[in-house]
Amino acid sequence: MSASVSMNKRDKRGSAVDLREDISVSAPLKIHEKTIEDVIAEFQSDGVKGLSSAEAAKRLEEDGPNQLEKPPRVSLLMLFVIQLNSVIMYLLIAAVVASAAIKATGDDKDKFISYIDSIAILIIVLINATIAAVTENNANDALEALSSLQSPISTVIRDGEEVQVDSADLVRGDIVKLGTGDVVPADVRCVKANDLRVNEMLLTGEPEDVAKGIKVKPRQPGVAEKLTADNMAFSSCDVKAGTAIGIIVATGMRTRVGTIAALLNNSGGDEDPDAVAAVDADGNDIVKPKKKESCLPDTKAGQSPLQHNLEALAVKIGYMAIAVCLVVFVVGLALNTKDPETPDTPSWLFMILVAVTLTVAAIPEGLPLCVTIALSTGCKEMVKENVLMRKIAAVETLGSASIICTDKTGTLTEGKMTLVAMYADGTDYVVTGKGFDPTVGGVAKTDGANAASDGGVQATLGSAVLCSNTTLKLETDPESGVTRWTPRGNSSEAPLIVAGHKVGIKLEDLEKSLDRVFEIPFSSSRKMMVTVTKTTGTTGLKHCEKVDEHNAHVKGAPNYILDRCTSYMAQDGSVKPLDAAGKKQVLDKVDELSEQALRVLAIATRPLGKTLPFNLDADTDIKFDKIVDGLTLCGLCASIDPERDGVKEAVLDSKTAGVRVVMITGDYLKTAIAIAKNINILNRKSFREGNGEATDCGALRPIKDGPYLGHAEMDNLTKSTSVFARAKPEDKLEIVKSLQRQGWVCAMTGDGVNDAPALNKADIGVAMGLEGTEVAKGASDMILTDDNFCSIVRAIEKGRIIYAGIQKFVSFIMSVHFAEVLQIFLCIVTKIPVMRQPLQILFLILVTDLPPSIALGFEPGEPMTMKRKPRPKTQPVVLPWMWRGIVANGLILTVCIFCTYLLALWAYAGAFLSDDIIDPTRTSCAIWPKDEWAPTLKIDCGLWSACTIGASATDTGYSASCPDPYTAPAAGTTDLQEARDAMDAMAGSTAAYYTAHGNPDCEICIETSIRRARTSAFIALVWAENFRAYTSRSFENPVWVGTFDNPTMNKAVLMAQASLYIALYLPGLNTVLGLYVNEIHGFGWGIAFIGSLSCLIGCELYKFISGKYIVLEGLAEYTENEDGTVSPGASMKVAEVVVNVE
């Protein structure tokens, strides 16, 4: 803190804490610390008559309805528009407009076919925007779920009468009545309470019902305050037992659950409490200008690392595309480059068309769609692993997680209190089985011998069951049809009832011969519950077998019950005196069990004889004192919320993968430490209290309820802490913010309302599907349908595999686009006919290249996937060595396909340059005889024609070019032979003349040669890309290693090949695409195969040469055995996990 410390003590971590302004010493009293009379007076209400209707209406007008505020929801249409707000989308839309505008000025402007390329690009834009908009529209429903928790109707006292009112109309000062099954409608201070028990799991995360009363506990400086006051009932919590009358002290957003809703609305703020305000020259505070508001809502907050990196990549690509288009346009214009197929088109117009083509080639239109398909398919596969993804990018984000911040109850543990140990007459017992199923597990001695019939076990569990009101039944869920054992009643009694069933003690059976005479409910002052039964028949419990006699059964806090005990029950059922030494032995056992994070209850009994020692109409306190004086101790019952199956192993697997696991719980510190050690979060061998690995959340705010530590101190505390105890919802949020500031990719797990703000703020929120609240699910990115922490580890592995696949297909796609741009650029600067039309490029990218690209996202993971460190949060998708590979592979592809194209031009046109191809004075051409594999090269384009000297214009042999006199070509020349052949073919001819470009066969060189060469190059490129798809499966392994191990790739390549041949042979489509396969002959297929095979060989050679430059993520190098033994040199230091943090 920035304030100086004048008086201090040591906090939970040994840091100095300022007491000068400790509000636990000097602050005004809080609502729960005031007398009920003062509270009623403060709210100007009446404890008997309540508010008047007029006053209630006035307050409702002032405070507003008792509802949670909701932020305005962005419409689906607006989300769609937002998706178009990016550089890459701007470029694509510009390409659509430019292409359509140019085509609209051409001769074929009225033909639909002219606009095919514009339409195709537009469809891609619309598909991408629609998928993203629909996904975001369904993303966040947390506040709606919060609202649904509130009770719709409440019973209040107004004008002295009980009335039913809508919960939204409740106001401060209203007197409200609560009963079993109600949902507390607002924050209530109890005026009267009769055995009231409220479940506050959605606020505290703890499953046990909490007893509520009216007693005011005085403030004790230095003593940790409970998360929820014992004389308060909080909005949205369930009333599990009893009744109460209370006064409403807070409504709507001012309630405890309202503060959570506020955190959900604004969980992004991260101001440093220690930051020094900037001042001007006059010493006045400088007010930071507000961020300029956009006309569109900001939906980019909380982007996943992949989304952020892909957007950054798209911006780079966009700017590069603009630069390339401008350069090519200027160069082409300077060279006066024209279209050889339409030479009359002005150069500037042709270069605009080329620029559009380059835009299509440079921008990876299929990349967003490819990523979306890869992630969504990963989401479907994760369902098999019991993981439901609410946001598709969450799979990849979890793969980059470097820390898992997890709630304890219901996440690491079952969320079901279970009896695990007993103690009676000096004997320890182990109770096996988890959850509420009594058919699993039993009671045994430490040596494994069955102890279900032992006297101590029977007496202890018998009295415990008789002193409970909870029932256990096998119920079937009408919706799912699943049958499960369900306790009904107090959650703290459930473990006793379940354990009783395991040894054959059932309340419904006991009630047949044991009538309950009366009971004294548990209270916070007595710390125990008492029931009295009368034996009416035969019972299996020896200490209750005397017919017509009464027995008392007591359960509660061990120290309170032991103070009242004078004897204990031996194994044979006999009663023996309990002296001070015996009590110490029992208390030592209580301490031993408590240190294991077990919650211990003592069970006692007392025979009362046939006549009760008190009048049934006597005061409760009198009856209580008469009953508990001289109790006989039966034994101890120790319960715990047990860890989930596989959690220990999952935590170790996380550490091995370089992922820290941090437990954040509402438990007290010692309890949290014991559980953390048991499930391997804390190393049971190396951990020492005070070493900074476990912290009470009181240390986050040195001044009680004051500001949090500054960023520097907070970050220093959180970077080494693995357990946070007594955490409030806002504490969890601050912890997540601190870890994110340090560069960690945080996954936060939870199930309660108290977890929702942190779930919403974390890089990825993970909610429990079975036991989780709708609020937690709504604030999360993914849901564990089996509530199993182990599923997170499997999701991390899957996320890493998917990300590796994304890197592969991004590299693959980028090299394709680089090669496309480079090929077109070479055509322009060398004045060779442009190799490809825009629609051909779109077809290549989206039809023949897209399926193999998607298939790369399905590559199986490498063996070391879960041994490597998490990648840094700021690491780009494309690493430097990958860029080298993109350029190298693009160059190899360009050289191979460009050479194929040049060879095809030479073969079909007999020339390379556009000017030479369309030159009307050409003297030679390459002519392809039908069904021949090779052309007849250098055919003379000149033509000798016969004529008759002196013939009239109407005569057959007439020609204005006929020479007179005729001079035959030189002897022995080809011209002489061709002249004679022409004269021999015409009867009566006397001369022959030569036309320089008269051979009609030469017209083929101009009219069809370019499209033939393009067709051959197109086939070569598709084949080359299919070969490269297999080489791209690994950055380091050669193509022959597991070539066909990816079935999806095999299908994708077959699909690409099928698409190629459909495009080549389907009438109409081949004309639209400009592909004329019937004109290329066998030669065209041959050079296409040679070109594609050369590309495969070249790419593999590069892979072999560049293998030593590949930089993979380093190994985590951490190994810890289940007994806590850590491999030599292994550690979980921050520096080893978080690297390259900007």
PDB file of C-alpha atoms in Angstrom, residues 251 436 676:
ATOM      1  CA  THR A 251     -32.694  -5.135  -2.747  1.00  0.00           C
ATOM      2  CA  PHE A 436     -24.825 -40.908  -1.367  1.00  0.00           C
ATOM      3  CA  ALA A 676      -4.537 -29.397  -1.248  1.00  0.00           C
TER       4      ALA A 676
END
